[in-house]
């Protein structure tokens, strides 16, 4: 159990391991990074898992979780790519992050934004200390080949817990 002390203008929280955390400070960071990801691609017209994941187990049940994803080079190779960030909480089924719309991460086509980066910066407020797993999901608008990441491009997914 966490012990909280509110004194003066700042609140301190001590977790069960004896670690002291001040509200607004970074508790922990998890990162998945590939300097040369190879293709992350699909021809599916339904959202499918990219296979690029990052997990974090919150130390506090009310923490703010910051999520940042970037692929330095996407590719609407033969169609239009759409991408969303998905979230799995504990043993529950994976689902799109709350508020995720169809262009949540990116939108690349053959004649526009073809080789542009795909980026996402969002947040989630934890409601438990169950493990959180984040993963971009992608689809091809018309069934042609699309790529969230192009060969020789870098991909990074960072998840950060902020004490509340």
PDB file of C-alpha atoms in Angstrom:
ATOM      1  CA  UNK A   1       0.000   0.000   0.000  1.00  0.00           C
ATOM      2  CA  UNK A   2       1.161   3.524  -0.721  1.00  0.00           C
ATOM      3  CA  UNK A   3       1.500   6.133   2.016  1.00  0.00           C
ATOM      4  CA  UNK A   4       0.675   9.714   1.076  1.00  0.00           C
ATOM      5  CA  UNK A   5       1.755  12.857   2.852  1.00  0.00           C
ATOM      6  CA  UNK A   6       0.382  16.249   1.869  1.00  0.00           C
ATOM      7  CA  UNK A   7       2.287  19.014   3.522  1.00  0.00           C
ATOM      8  CA  UNK A   8       2.845  22.542   2.351  1.00  0.00           C
ATOM      9  CA  UNK A   9       2.535  22.894  -1.408  1.00  0.00           C
ATOM     10  CA  UNK A  10       3.678  19.418  -2.494  1.00  0.00           C
ATOM     11  CA  UNK A  11       2.381  15.900  -1.970  1.00  0.00           C
ATOM     12  CA  UNK A  12       4.710  12.939  -1.494  1.00  0.00           C
ATOM     13  CA  UNK A  13       3.828   9.316  -2.047  1.00  0.00           C
ATOM     14  CA  UNK A  14       5.859   6.399  -0.713  1.00  0.00           C
ATOM     15  CA  UNK A  15       5.194   3.116  -2.521  1.00  0.00           C
ATOM     16  CA  UNK A  16       5.371  -0.364  -0.966  1.00  0.00           C
ATOM     17  CA  UNK A  17       9.081  -0.598  -1.927  1.00  0.00           C
ATOM     18  CA  UNK A  18       9.907   2.574   0.014  1.00  0.00           C
ATOM     19  CA  UNK A  19      10.374   4.733  -3.095  1.00  0.00           C
ATOM     20  CA  UNK A  20       9.344   8.358  -2.632  1.00  0.00           C
ATOM     21  CA  UNK A  21       7.444  10.069  -5.469  1.00  0.00           C
ATOM     22  CA  UNK A  22       6.350  13.685  -5.674  1.00  0.00           C
ATOM     23  CA  UNK A  23       3.206  14.582  -7.643  1.00  0.00           C
ATOM     24  CA  UNK A  24       4.110  15.569 -11.208  1.00  0.00           C
ATOM     25  CA  UNK A  25       7.386  13.663 -11.251  1.00  0.00           C
ATOM     26  CA  UNK A  26       8.314  10.752 -13.500  1.00  0.00           C
ATOM     27  CA  UNK A  27       7.888   7.460 -11.640  1.00  0.00           C
ATOM     28  CA  UNK A  28       9.173   5.170 -14.407  1.00  0.00           C
ATOM     29  CA  UNK A  29       9.740   4.968 -18.166  1.00  0.00           C
ATOM     30  CA  UNK A  30       9.501   2.021 -20.562  1.00  0.00           C
ATOM     31  CA  UNK A  31      10.719   2.217 -24.157  1.00  0.00           C
ATOM     32  CA  UNK A  32      10.785  -0.028 -27.194  1.00  0.00           C
ATOM     33  CA  UNK A  33      13.100   1.220 -29.933  1.00  0.00           C
ATOM     34  CA  UNK A  34      14.440  -0.110 -33.211  1.00  0.00           C
ATOM     35  CA  UNK A  35      17.085   1.815 -35.160  1.00  0.00           C
ATOM     36  CA  UNK A  36      16.291  -0.281 -38.264  1.00  0.00           C
ATOM     37  CA  UNK A  37      12.820  -1.723 -37.872  1.00  0.00           C
ATOM     38  CA  UNK A  38      12.396  -3.248 -41.294  1.00  0.00           C
ATOM     39  CA  UNK A  39       8.942  -3.087 -42.820  1.00  0.00           C
ATOM     40  CA  UNK A  40       5.888  -3.022 -40.573  1.00  0.00           C
ATOM     41  CA  UNK A  41       3.240  -3.472 -43.246  1.00  0.00           C
ATOM     42  CA  UNK A  42      -0.180  -4.852 -44.138  1.00  0.00           C
ATOM     43  CA  UNK A  43      -2.715  -5.246 -46.928  1.00  0.00           C
ATOM     44  CA  UNK A  44      -5.547  -5.841 -44.430  1.00  0.00           C
ATOM     45  CA  UNK A  45      -8.600  -3.587 -44.705  1.00  0.00           C
ATOM     46  CA  UNK A  46      -9.294  -4.223 -40.997  1.00  0.00           C
ATOM     47  CA  UNK A  47      -7.079  -2.916 -38.212  1.00  0.00           C
ATOM     48  CA  UNK A  48      -4.315  -5.424 -37.408  1.00  0.00           C
ATOM     49  CA  UNK A  49      -1.547  -5.476 -34.818  1.00  0.00           C
ATOM     50  CA  UNK A  50       1.772  -3.973 -35.896  1.00  0.00           C
ATOM     51  CA  UNK A  51       3.756  -6.221 -33.545  1.00  0.00           C
ATOM     52  CA  UNK A  52       5.566  -3.172 -32.106  1.00  0.00           C
ATOM     53  CA  UNK A  53       4.686  -3.073 -28.399  1.00  0.00           C
ATOM     54  CA  UNK A  54       5.694  -1.393 -25.163  1.00  0.00           C
ATOM     55  CA  UNK A  55       4.457  -2.368 -21.678  1.00  0.00           C
ATOM     56  CA  UNK A  56       4.533  -0.723 -18.274  1.00  0.00           C
ATOM     57  CA  UNK A  57       3.086  -1.774 -14.914  1.00  0.00           C
ATOM     58  CA  UNK A  58       2.001   1.375 -13.036  1.00  0.00           C
ATOM     59  CA  UNK A  59       3.163   1.711  -9.447  1.00  0.00           C
ATOM     60  CA  UNK A  60       0.070   3.797  -8.626  1.00  0.00           C
ATOM     61  CA  UNK A  61      -3.564   3.268  -9.642  1.00  0.00           C
ATOM     62  CA  UNK A  62      -4.176   6.926 -10.509  1.00  0.00           C
ATOM     63  CA  UNK A  63      -1.001   7.789 -12.428  1.00  0.00           C
ATOM     64  CA  UNK A  64      -0.962   9.770 -15.628  1.00  0.00           C
ATOM     65  CA  UNK A  65       0.524   7.604 -18.400  1.00  0.00           C
ATOM     66  CA  UNK A  66       2.141   9.486 -21.288  1.00  0.00           C
ATOM     67  CA  UNK A  67       2.465   7.573 -24.574  1.00  0.00           C
ATOM     68  CA  UNK A  68       4.690   8.701 -27.459  1.00  0.00           C
ATOM     69  CA  UNK A  69       5.173   6.842 -30.748  1.00  0.00           C
ATOM     70  CA  UNK A  70       7.146   7.806 -33.832  1.00  0.00           C
ATOM     71  CA  UNK A  71       8.055   6.018 -37.020  1.00  0.00           C
ATOM     72  CA  UNK A  72      10.577   8.124 -38.926  1.00  0.00           C
ATOM     73  CA  UNK A  73       9.209   6.979 -42.303  1.00  0.00           C
ATOM     74  CA  UNK A  74       5.844   5.459 -43.155  1.00  0.00           C
ATOM     75  CA  UNK A  75       4.772   4.530 -46.676  1.00  0.00           C
ATOM     76  CA  UNK A  76       1.431   4.537 -48.468  1.00  0.00           C
ATOM     77  CA  UNK A  77       3.128   2.129 -50.907  1.00  0.00           C
ATOM     78  CA  UNK A  78       0.088   0.986 -52.906  1.00  0.00           C
ATOM     79  CA  UNK A  79      -2.816   2.415 -50.919  1.00  0.00           C
ATOM     80  CA  UNK A  80      -3.718   4.624 -47.947  1.00  0.00           C
ATOM     81  CA  UNK A  81      -2.437   3.719 -44.469  1.00  0.00           C
ATOM     82  CA  UNK A  82      -4.494   4.502 -41.371  1.00  0.00           C
ATOM     83  CA  UNK A  83      -3.144   3.808 -37.879  1.00  0.00           C
ATOM     84  CA  UNK A  84      -4.435   3.933 -34.283  1.00  0.00           C
ATOM     85  CA  UNK A  85      -2.866   3.302 -30.877  1.00  0.00           C
ATOM     86  CA  UNK A  86      -4.329   0.332 -29.018  1.00  0.00           C
ATOM     87  CA  UNK A  87      -4.180  -0.432 -25.296  1.00  0.00           C
ATOM     88  CA  UNK A  88      -4.394  -3.717 -23.370  1.00  0.00           C
ATOM     89  CA  UNK A  89      -5.038  -3.473 -19.614  1.00  0.00           C
ATOM     90  CA  UNK A  90      -4.047  -6.555 -17.614  1.00  0.00           C
ATOM     91  CA  UNK A  91      -5.763  -9.658 -18.980  1.00  0.00           C
ATOM     92  CA  UNK A  92      -8.537  -7.710 -20.735  1.00  0.00           C
ATOM     93  CA  UNK A  93      -8.840  -7.677 -24.519  1.00  0.00           C
ATOM     94  CA  UNK A  94      -6.847  -5.112 -26.449  1.00  0.00           C
ATOM     95  CA  UNK A  95      -8.898  -2.155 -27.753  1.00  0.00           C
ATOM     96  CA  UNK A  96      -8.272   1.247 -29.298  1.00  0.00           C
ATOM     97  CA  UNK A  97      -7.238   3.905 -26.789  1.00  0.00           C
ATOM     98  CA  UNK A  98     -10.102   6.038 -25.504  1.00  0.00           C
ATOM     99  CA  UNK A  99     -10.845   8.819 -27.987  1.00  0.00           C
ATOM    100  CA  UNK A 100      -8.879   7.212 -30.844  1.00  0.00           C
ATOM    101  CA  UNK A 101     -10.252   8.228 -34.237  1.00  0.00           C
ATOM    102  CA  UNK A 102      -9.304   6.863 -37.669  1.00  0.00           C
ATOM    103  CA  UNK A 103      -6.216   9.086 -38.142  1.00  0.00           C
ATOM    104  CA  UNK A 104      -4.970   8.716 -34.554  1.00  0.00           C
ATOM    105  CA  UNK A 105      -1.349   7.973 -35.534  1.00  0.00           C
ATOM    106  CA  UNK A 106      -1.052   8.619 -39.220  1.00  0.00           C
ATOM    107  CA  UNK A 107      -2.371   8.799 -42.744  1.00  0.00           C
ATOM    108  CA  UNK A 108      -0.056   8.005 -45.672  1.00  0.00           C
ATOM    109  CA  UNK A 109      -1.115   7.575 -49.307  1.00  0.00           C
ATOM    110  CA  UNK A 110       0.543   6.804 -52.611  1.00  0.00           C
ATOM    111  CA  UNK A 111       0.204  10.393 -53.851  1.00  0.00           C
ATOM    112  CA  UNK A 112       0.318  12.334 -50.545  1.00  0.00           C
ATOM    113  CA  UNK A 113       2.438  11.999 -47.384  1.00  0.00           C
ATOM    114  CA  UNK A 114       3.901   8.860 -48.961  1.00  0.00           C
ATOM    115  CA  UNK A 115       7.149   8.765 -46.968  1.00  0.00           C
ATOM    116  CA  UNK A 116       6.216  11.012 -44.060  1.00  0.00           C
ATOM    117  CA  UNK A 117       6.682  10.071 -40.413  1.00  0.00           C
ATOM    118  CA  UNK A 118       3.826   8.639 -38.375  1.00  0.00           C
ATOM    119  CA  UNK A 119       3.599  10.155 -34.893  1.00  0.00           C
ATOM    120  CA  UNK A 120       1.398   9.942 -31.832  1.00  0.00           C
ATOM    121  CA  UNK A 121       1.517  11.662 -28.460  1.00  0.00           C
ATOM    122  CA  UNK A 122      -1.266  10.876 -26.026  1.00  0.00           C
ATOM    123  CA  UNK A 123      -2.148  10.112 -22.446  1.00  0.00           C
ATOM    124  CA  UNK A 124      -4.143   7.688 -20.344  1.00  0.00           C
ATOM    125  CA  UNK A 125      -5.019   7.829 -16.638  1.00  0.00           C
ATOM    126  CA  UNK A 126      -4.423   4.495 -14.930  1.00  0.00           C
ATOM    127  CA  UNK A 127      -7.306   3.071 -12.904  1.00  0.00           C
ATOM    128  CA  UNK A 128      -5.347   0.141 -11.444  1.00  0.00           C
ATOM    129  CA  UNK A 129      -1.830  -1.245 -11.233  1.00  0.00           C
ATOM    130  CA  UNK A 130      -2.539  -3.826 -13.945  1.00  0.00           C
ATOM    131  CA  UNK A 131       0.088  -3.972 -16.699  1.00  0.00           C
ATOM    132  CA  UNK A 132      -0.582  -1.645 -19.629  1.00  0.00           C
ATOM    133  CA  UNK A 133       0.534  -2.704 -23.120  1.00  0.00           C
ATOM    134  CA  UNK A 134       0.444  -0.219 -26.005  1.00  0.00           C
ATOM    135  CA  UNK A 135       0.636  -1.182 -29.688  1.00  0.00           C
ATOM    136  CA  UNK A 136      -0.087   0.630 -32.960  1.00  0.00           C
ATOM    137  CA  UNK A 137      -2.692  -1.051 -35.162  1.00  0.00           C
ATOM    138  CA  UNK A 138      -2.728  -0.431 -38.912  1.00  0.00           C
ATOM    139  CA  UNK A 139      -4.943  -0.943 -41.948  1.00  0.00           C
ATOM    140  CA  UNK A 140      -4.907  -0.442 -45.697  1.00  0.00           C
ATOM    141  CA  UNK A 141      -7.891   1.615 -46.825  1.00  0.00           C
ATOM    142  CA  UNK A 142      -8.357  -0.379 -50.052  1.00  0.00           C
ATOM    143  CA  UNK A 143      -6.295  -3.561 -49.602  1.00  0.00           C
ATOM    144  CA  UNK A 144      -3.035  -2.438 -51.251  1.00  0.00           C
ATOM    145  CA  UNK A 145       0.282  -2.661 -49.435  1.00  0.00           C
ATOM    146  CA  UNK A 146       0.932   0.037 -46.781  1.00  0.00           C
ATOM    147  CA  UNK A 147       3.745   0.453 -44.265  1.00  0.00           C
ATOM    148  CA  UNK A 148       3.726   1.965 -40.778  1.00  0.00           C
ATOM    149  CA  UNK A 149       7.527   1.751 -40.935  1.00  0.00           C
ATOM    150  CA  UNK A 150       9.762   1.551 -43.988  1.00  0.00           C
ATOM    151  CA  UNK A 151      12.912  -0.519 -44.170  1.00  0.00           C
ATOM    152  CA  UNK A 152      15.930   1.295 -42.674  1.00  0.00           C
ATOM    153  CA  UNK A 153      13.649   3.642 -40.696  1.00  0.00           C
ATOM    154  CA  UNK A 154      13.620   3.961 -36.926  1.00  0.00           C
ATOM    155  CA  UNK A 155      10.621   3.307 -34.694  1.00  0.00           C
ATOM    156  CA  UNK A 156      10.165   4.210 -31.026  1.00  0.00           C
ATOM    157  CA  UNK A 157       7.362   3.755 -28.498  1.00  0.00           C
ATOM    158  CA  UNK A 158       7.820   5.360 -25.066  1.00  0.00           C
ATOM    159  CA  UNK A 159       5.480   4.969 -22.088  1.00  0.00           C
ATOM    160  CA  UNK A 160       6.008   7.142 -19.014  1.00  0.00           C
ATOM    161  CA  UNK A 161       4.290   7.059 -15.614  1.00  0.00           C
ATOM    162  CA  UNK A 162       3.768  10.439 -13.913  1.00  0.00           C
ATOM    163  CA  UNK A 163       2.814  10.584 -10.225  1.00  0.00           C
ATOM    164  CA  UNK A 164      -0.493  12.381  -9.505  1.00  0.00           C
TER     165      UNK A 164
END
